Amino acid sequence: MPGYHSPQLDVAVRLNTNESPEPPPPAFFGELAEAAGSLQANRYPDRQATELRQAISEHHGVQPDQVFCANGSNEVLQCLFLAYGGPGRAALVFEPTYALHSHIARLTGTGVVRGERTAAFAVDGDLAKELLSASAAQLGEREPSITLLCSPNNPTGNSETRSTVEDLAGAVPGLLVVDEAYGQFSSWSAIDLVRGGDPAVAVVRTFSKTWAMAALRLGYLVTTSEVVKACSAVSLPYHLDAFKQQAGTLALRHEPEMRARVARLVEQRGRLLSALFDLSVEAWPSDANFVLFRVPGCTAGEVWQRLVDQSVLVRDVSGWPRLEGCLRVTVGTAEENGRFLEALGRVLRP
Ligand code: PMP
């Protein structure tokens, strides 16, 4: 089977993988260099990632035993599937959504059930509940042991409402995993439900996007201590290196800078959306750091190639369910967004 990879090309403007266009603040690197100087590199790292989990738990107002960390949120998702998926079990996903969810399901031999979204790409709670009650019959004994939401959803950009998530948490037969890789752009978080004691909810977060640390590969889960134990049981020994544990702990001290970065991106996202509207390009509202768009009269492949010809890389998502003709552009710096808009303008009016 093919692996999951976003095509990477050597271009001037990379707007294809939803990273932060800005690095972490300079003070973070000074602190990290100092911490690196006293790392005990000859010893295995703290298997419990005690300091990091303490810092994350304080950040979210939960207990340290409710936090599980891994090498990027992708590895968190993989651990969830290793623990709760597998042959004879199924995961419920709502397409179009982050393609890695169903990819990891396939890798772990977990069946995939697909639920519906509304025209605006929201999860339809009523249809989902109907499906959940029918799924036992549909799948033999394989009711979904994992139901996945992505909020804000990649690649459509919309967040799920609190009531949809609460409703589903009450209806799922197993675990409700809410992937909040772009959570800081949303007006609410399902971590509220975890804090409120909901045993079915597991929220996935990452340092790769708003924390501007994609290269360091760190993600985590906020959930019940029981789910944390299950994920720890399936993770490899010492999977989280000491340098990364330090990096995550130190990054959290720079929350105000992270919030300021998010605010700048939200402003730039507004600029992109209104410029796309002016260009008569179809674009969807977004609660994240990317925008889904479609150029009337052109195939996505043509638009993608003509942008690449001008050294601008976006993501062609036209092969994903329900997204015929669509592309996804990450919100970059003001300059990068300007170059993208100029290049797109030339695609439309050569
Ligand atoms: N979840 C979603 C919805 C994403 O878009 C991404 C990154 N593309 C991830 C998880 C994975 O991020 P990482 O492994 O870098 O934490």
Coordinates of N, CA, C and O in Angstrom, one line a residue, residues 29-155:
F29 N 15.0 29.7 21.9 CA 16.2 29.0 21.5 C 17.3 29.2 22.5 O 18.1 28.3 22.7
G30 N 17.4 30.4 23.1 CA 18.4 30.6 24.2 C 18.2 29.6 25.3 O 19.1 28.9 25.8
E31 N 16.9 29.5 25.8 CA 16.6 28.6 26.9 C 16.9 27.2 26.5 O 17.4 26.4 27.3
L32 N 16.5 26.8 25.3 CA 16.7 25.4 24.8 C 18.2 25.0 24.7 O 18.6 24.0 25.2
A33 N 19.0 26.0 24.2 CA 20.4 25.7 24.2 C 21.0 25.5 25.6 O 21.8 24.6 25.8
E34 N 20.6 26.3 26.5 CA 21.1 26.2 27.9 C 20.6 24.8 28.4 O 21.4 24.1 29.0
A35 N 19.4 24.5 28.2 CA 18.9 23.2 28.7 C 19.7 22.0 28.1 O 20.0 21.0 28.7
A36 N 20.0 22.2 26.8 CA 20.7 21.1 26.1 C 22.1 20.8 26.7 O 22.5 19.7 26.7
G37 N 22.7 21.9 27.2 CA 24.0 21.8 27.8 C 24.0 20.9 29.0 O 25.1 20.3 29.3
S38 N 22.9 20.8 29.7 CA 22.9 19.9 30.9 C 22.1 18.6 30.7 O 21.8 18.0 31.7
L39 N 21.8 18.3 29.5 CA 21.1 17.0 29.2 C 22.0 15.8 29.5 O 23.2 15.8 29.1
Q40 N 21.5 14.8 30.2 CA 22.3 13.6 30.4 C 22.1 12.7 29.2 O 21.3 11.8 29.2
A41 N 22.9 13.0 28.1 CA 22.7 12.3 26.9 C 23.0 10.8 27.0 O 22.5 10.0 26.2
N42 N 23.9 10.4 27.9 CA 24.3 9.0 28.0 C 23.2 8.2 28.7 O 23.2 6.9 28.7
R43 N 22.2 8.8 29.3 CA 21.1 8.0 30.0 C 19.8 8.1 29.2 O 19.6 9.0 28.5
Y44 N 19.0 7.0 29.3 CA 17.7 7.0 28.7 C 16.9 8.2 29.3 O 17.1 8.5 30.5
P45 N 16.0 8.7 28.5 CA 15.1 9.8 29.0 C 14.1 9.3 30.1 O 13.9 8.1 30.2
D46 N 13.5 10.3 30.8 CA 12.4 10.0 31.7 C 11.3 9.4 31.0 O 10.6 10.1 30.1
R47 N 11.0 8.1 31.2 CA 9.9 7.4 30.5 C 8.5 8.1 30.8 O 7.6 8.0 29.9
Q48 N 8.4 8.7 31.9 CA 7.1 9.3 32.3 C 7.0 10.7 31.7 O 5.9 11.3 31.9
A49 N 8.0 11.3 31.2 CA 8.1 12.7 30.7 C 7.4 13.6 31.8 O 6.5 14.4 31.5
T50 N 7.9 13.4 33.0 CA 7.2 14.0 34.2 C 7.1 15.5 34.1 O 6.0 16.0 34.3
E51 N 8.2 16.2 33.8 CA 8.1 17.6 33.8 C 7.2 18.2 32.7 O 6.4 19.1 32.9
L52 N 7.4 17.6 31.5 CA 6.6 18.0 30.3 C 5.1 17.8 30.6 O 4.2 18.7 30.4
R53 N 4.7 16.6 31.1 CA 3.3 16.3 31.4 C 2.8 17.2 32.4 O 1.6 17.6 32.4
Q54 N 3.6 17.5 33.4 CA 3.2 18.5 34.5 C 2.9 19.8 33.8 O 1.8 20.4 34.1
A55 N 3.8 20.3 33.0 CA 3.6 21.6 32.3 C 2.4 21.6 31.4 O 1.6 22.6 31.5
I56 N 2.1 20.6 30.7 CA 1.0 20.5 29.8 C -0.3 20.5 30.7 O -1.3 21.1 30.3
S57 N -0.3 19.7 31.7 CA -1.5 19.6 32.6 C -1.8 20.9 33.2 O -3.0 21.3 33.3
E58 N -0.8 21.7 33.6 CA -1.1 23.0 34.2 C -1.7 23.9 33.1 O -2.6 24.7 33.4
H59 N -1.1 23.8 31.9 CA -1.6 24.6 30.8 C -3.1 24.4 30.5 O -3.8 25.4 30.2
H60 N -3.6 23.2 30.7 CA -5.0 22.9 30.4 C -5.8 22.7 31.6 O -7.0 22.4 31.5
G61 N -5.3 22.8 32.8 CA -6.1 22.6 34.0 C -6.6 21.2 34.2 O -7.8 21.0 34.6
V62 N -5.7 20.2 33.9 CA -6.1 18.8 34.2 C -4.9 18.2 35.0 O -4.0 18.9 35.4
Q63 N -5.0 16.9 35.3 CA -4.0 16.2 36.1 C -2.9 15.7 35.2 O -3.2 15.3 34.1
P64 N -1.7 15.6 35.7 CA -0.6 15.1 34.8 C -0.9 13.7 34.3 O -0.5 13.3 33.2
D65 N -1.6 12.8 35.1 CA -1.9 11.5 34.6 C -3.0 11.5 33.5 O -3.4 10.4 33.1
Q66 N -3.5 12.6 33.2 CA -4.5 12.7 32.1 C -3.8 13.1 30.8 O -4.5 13.4 29.8
V67 N -2.5 13.2 30.8 CA -1.7 13.6 29.6 C -0.8 12.5 29.1 O 0.0 12.0 29.9
F68 N -0.9 12.3 27.8 CA 0.1 11.3 27.2 C 0.8 12.1 26.0 O 0.1 12.7 25.3
C69 N 2.1 11.9 26.0 CA 2.9 12.6 24.9 C 3.5 11.7 23.9 O 3.8 10.5 24.3
A70 N 3.7 12.1 22.7 CA 4.3 11.3 21.7 C 5.0 12.2 20.6 O 4.9 13.4 20.7
N71 N 5.6 11.5 19.7 CA 6.4 12.2 18.6 C 5.4 12.8 17.6 O 5.3 12.2 16.5
G72 N 4.8 13.9 17.9 CA 3.8 14.4 17.0 C 2.5 13.9 17.3 O 2.4 12.8 17.8
S73 N 1.4 14.6 16.9 CA 0.1 14.1 17.2 C -0.2 12.8 16.3 O -1.1 12.0 16.7
N74 N 0.5 12.7 15.2 CA 0.3 11.5 14.4 C 0.6 10.2 15.2 O -0.1 9.2 15.1
E75 N 1.7 10.3 16.0 CA 2.0 9.1 16.8 C 1.0 8.9 17.9 O 0.7 7.8 18.3
V76 N 0.5 10.0 18.4 CA -0.6 9.9 19.4 C -1.8 9.1 18.8 O -2.3 8.2 19.4
L77 N -2.1 9.5 17.6 CA -3.2 8.8 16.9 C -2.9 7.4 16.7 O -3.8 6.5 16.9
Q78 N -1.7 7.1 16.3 CA -1.3 5.7 16.1 C -1.4 4.9 17.4 O -1.9 3.8 17.3
C79 N -1.0 5.5 18.5 CA -1.1 4.8 19.8 C -2.6 4.5 20.1 O -2.9 3.4 20.6
L80 N -3.4 5.5 19.8 CA -4.9 5.3 20.1 C -5.4 4.1 19.3 O -6.2 3.3 19.8
F81 N -5.0 4.0 18.0 CA -5.4 2.9 17.2 C -4.8 1.6 17.6 O -5.5 0.5 17.6
L82 N -3.5 1.6 18.1 CA -2.9 0.4 18.6 C -3.7 -0.1 19.8 O -3.9 -1.3 20.0
A83 N -4.1 0.8 20.6 CA -4.8 0.5 21.9 C -6.2 0.1 21.7 O -6.7 -0.9 22.3
Y84 N -6.9 0.8 20.9 CA -8.4 0.7 20.8 C -8.9 0.2 19.5 O -10.1 -0.1 19.3
G85 N -8.0 0.1 18.4 CA -8.5 -0.4 17.1 C -8.0 -1.8 16.9 O -7.8 -2.6 17.9
G86 N -7.7 -2.2 15.7 CA -7.2 -3.5 15.4 C -8.2 -4.4 14.7 O -9.4 -4.0 14.6
P87 N -7.8 -5.6 14.2 CA -8.7 -6.5 13.5 C -9.9 -6.8 14.4 O -9.8 -7.0 15.6
G88 N -11.1 -6.8 13.7 CA -12.3 -7.0 14.4 C -13.0 -5.8 15.0 O -14.0 -5.9 15.6
R89 N -12.3 -4.7 14.9 CA -12.8 -3.4 15.4 C -12.9 -2.4 14.3 O -12.3 -2.5 13.2
A90 N -13.6 -1.3 14.6 CA -13.8 -0.3 13.5 C -13.7 1.1 14.1 O -13.9 1.4 15.2
A91 N -13.4 2.1 13.2 CA -13.3 3.5 13.5 C -14.3 4.2 12.6 O -14.4 3.9 11.4
L92 N -15.0 5.2 13.2 CA -15.9 6.0 12.4 C -15.3 7.4 12.1 O -14.8 8.0 13.0
V93 N -15.2 7.7 10.8 CA -14.7 9.0 10.4 C -15.7 9.7 9.6 O -16.6 9.1 9.0
F94 N -15.6 11.0 9.5 CA -16.5 11.9 8.7 C -15.7 12.5 7.6 O -15.0 13.5 7.9
E95 N -15.9 12.0 6.4 CA -15.1 12.6 5.3 C -15.8 13.8 4.7 O -17.0 13.8 4.7
P96 N -15.1 14.7 4.1 CA -13.6 14.8 4.0 C -13.0 15.3 5.4 O -13.5 16.2 6.0
T97 N -12.0 14.6 5.8 CA -11.3 15.0 7.0 C -9.8 14.6 6.9 O -9.4 14.1 5.8
Y98 N -9.0 14.8 7.9 CA -7.6 14.5 7.9 C -7.4 13.0 7.4 O -7.8 12.1 8.1
A99 N -6.7 12.9 6.3 CA -6.6 11.6 5.6 C -5.9 10.5 6.5 O -6.0 9.3 6.3
L100 N -5.0 11.0 7.4 CA -4.2 10.1 8.2 C -5.1 9.3 9.1 O -4.7 8.2 9.5
H101 N -6.3 9.8 9.5 CA -7.1 9.0 10.4 C -7.4 7.6 9.8 O -7.2 6.6 10.4
S102 N -8.0 7.7 8.6 CA -8.3 6.4 8.0 C -7.1 5.6 7.5 O -7.1 4.4 7.4
H103 N -6.0 6.3 7.2 CA -4.8 5.7 6.8 C -4.2 4.8 8.0 O -3.9 3.6 7.8
I104 N -4.2 5.4 9.2 CA -3.7 4.7 10.4 C -4.7 3.5 10.7 O -4.3 2.4 11.1
A105 N -6.0 3.8 10.4 CA -7.0 2.7 10.6 C -6.5 1.5 9.8 O -6.4 0.4 10.3
R106 N -6.3 1.8 8.5 CA -5.9 0.7 7.6 C -4.6 0.0 8.0 O -4.5 -1.2 8.0
L107 N -3.6 0.8 8.4 CA -2.3 0.3 8.9 C -2.5 -0.7 10.1 O -1.7 -1.6 10.2
T108 N -3.4 -0.4 10.9 CA -3.6 -1.2 12.1 C -4.7 -2.3 12.0 O -5.1 -2.9 12.9
G109 N -5.2 -2.4 10.7 CA -6.2 -3.5 10.5 C -7.5 -3.1 11.1 O -8.3 -4.0 11.3
T110 N -7.8 -1.8 11.3 CA -9.0 -1.4 11.9 C -10.0 -1.1 10.7 O -9.6 -0.4 9.8
G111 N -11.2 -1.6 10.8 CA -12.2 -1.3 9.8 C -12.6 0.2 9.8 O -12.4 0.9 10.8
V112 N -13.0 0.8 8.7 CA -13.4 2.2 8.6 C -14.9 2.3 8.3 O -15.3 1.8 7.3
V113 N -15.6 3.1 9.1 CA -17.0 3.4 8.8 C -17.1 4.9 8.5 O -16.4 5.7 9.2
R114 N -17.8 5.3 7.4 CA -17.8 6.7 7.0 C -19.1 7.3 7.3 O -20.2 6.8 6.8
G115 N -19.1 8.4 8.1 CA -20.3 9.2 8.4 C -20.5 10.4 7.5 O -19.6 10.7 6.7
E116 N -21.6 11.0 7.5 CA -22.0 12.1 6.6 C -21.6 13.5 7.2 O -21.6 13.6 8.5
R117 N -21.4 14.5 6.4 CA -21.3 15.9 6.8 C -22.4 16.6 6.1 O -22.9 16.2 5.1
T118 N -22.7 17.8 6.6 CA -23.7 18.7 6.0 C -23.0 19.4 4.8 O -21.8 19.2 4.6
A119 N -23.8 20.2 4.1 CA -23.3 20.9 2.9 C -22.1 21.8 3.3 O -21.2 22.1 2.6
A120 N -22.2 22.3 4.6 CA -21.1 23.2 5.1 C -20.0 22.5 5.8 O -19.2 23.0 6.5
F121 N -20.0 21.1 5.6 CA -18.9 20.3 6.0 C -19.0 20.0 7.6 O -18.0 19.5 8.1
A122 N -20.1 20.4 8.2 CA -20.2 20.1 9.7 C -20.6 18.6 9.8 O -21.2 18.1 8.9
V123 N -20.2 18.0 10.9 CA -20.7 16.7 11.2 C -22.2 16.8 11.5 O -22.6 17.6 12.3
D124 N -23.0 15.9 10.9 CA -24.4 15.9 11.2 C -24.7 15.0 12.4 O -24.6 13.8 12.2
G125 N -24.9 15.6 13.5 CA -25.0 14.8 14.8 C -26.1 13.8 14.7 O -25.9 12.7 15.2
D126 N -27.3 14.2 14.1 CA -28.4 13.3 14.1 C -28.1 12.1 13.2 O -28.3 10.9 13.6
L127 N -27.5 12.3 12.0 CA -27.2 11.2 11.1 C -26.1 10.4 11.8 O -26.1 9.1 11.7
A128 N -25.2 11.0 12.5 CA -24.1 10.2 13.2 C -24.7 9.3 14.2 O -24.3 8.1 14.3
K129 N -25.7 9.8 14.9 CA -26.3 9.0 16.0 C -27.1 7.8 15.4 O -27.1 6.7 15.9
E130 N -27.8 8.1 14.2 CA -28.5 7.1 13.5 C -27.5 6.0 13.1 O -27.8 4.8 13.3
L131 N -26.4 6.4 12.5 CA -25.4 5.5 12.0 C -24.8 4.7 13.2 O -24.7 3.4 13.1
L132 N -24.6 5.3 14.3 CA -24.0 4.6 15.5 C -25.0 3.5 16.0 O -24.6 2.4 16.3
S133 N -26.3 3.8 15.9 CA -27.2 2.8 16.4 C -27.4 1.7 15.3 O -27.7 0.6 15.7
A134 N -27.2 2.1 14.0 CA -27.3 1.0 13.0 C -26.0 0.2 12.8 O -26.0 -0.9 12.3
S135 N -24.9 0.8 13.3 CA -23.6 0.3 12.8 C -23.4 -1.2 13.3 O -22.7 -1.9 12.7
A136 N -24.0 -1.5 14.5 CA -23.8 -2.9 15.0 C -24.3 -3.9 14.0 O -23.7 -4.9 13.7
A137 N -25.5 -3.5 13.4 CA -26.1 -4.4 12.4 C -25.3 -4.4 11.1 O -24.9 -5.4 10.6
Q138 N -24.9 -3.1 10.7 CA -24.1 -3.0 9.5 C -22.8 -3.8 9.5 O -22.4 -4.3 8.5
L139 N -22.1 -3.7 10.6 CA -20.8 -4.2 10.6 C -20.7 -5.5 11.4 O -19.6 -5.9 11.9
G140 N -21.7 -6.2 11.5 CA -21.7 -7.4 12.3 C -21.5 -6.9 13.8 O -22.2 -6.0 14.2
E141 N -20.6 -7.5 14.5 CA -20.4 -7.1 15.9 C -19.5 -5.9 15.9 O -19.1 -5.4 17.0
R142 N -19.0 -5.3 14.8 CA -18.0 -4.3 14.8 C -18.5 -2.9 14.9 O -18.5 -2.1 14.0
E143 N -19.0 -2.5 16.1 CA -19.4 -1.1 16.3 C -18.1 -0.3 16.4 O -17.1 -0.9 16.9
P144 N -18.1 0.9 16.0 CA -16.9 1.7 16.1 C -16.3 1.8 17.6 O -17.1 2.2 18.4
S145 N -15.1 1.3 17.8 CA -14.5 1.5 19.1 C -13.9 2.8 19.2 O -13.6 3.3 20.3
I146 N -13.6 3.5 18.0 CA -13.1 4.8 18.0 C -13.9 5.7 17.0 O -14.2 5.3 15.9
T147 N -14.4 6.8 17.5 CA -15.1 7.8 16.6 C -14.2 9.0 16.5 O -13.8 9.5 17.6
L148 N -13.8 9.4 15.3 CA -12.9 10.6 15.2 C -13.6 11.8 14.7 O -14.3 11.8 13.7
L149 N -13.4 12.9 15.4 CA -13.7 14.2 14.9 C -12.5 15.0 14.7 O -11.4 14.7 15.4
C150 N -12.5 16.0 13.9 CA -11.3 16.9 13.7 C -11.9 18.3 13.8 O -12.7 18.7 12.9
S151 N -11.5 19.1 14.8 CA -12.1 20.4 15.0 C -11.0 21.4 15.4 O -10.5 21.2 16.5
P152 N -10.8 22.4 14.6 CA -11.2 22.6 13.2 C -10.8 21.5 12.3 O -9.7 20.9 12.5
N153 N -11.6 21.3 11.3 CA -11.4 20.1 10.4 C -10.4 20.5 9.3 O -10.5 21.5 8.6
N154 N -9.5 19.6 9.1 CA -8.5 19.6 8.0 C -9.1 18.7 6.9 O -9.3 17.6 7.2
P155 N -9.3 19.2 5.7 CA -8.9 20.5 5.1 C -10.1 21.5 5.0 O -9.9 22.5 4.3

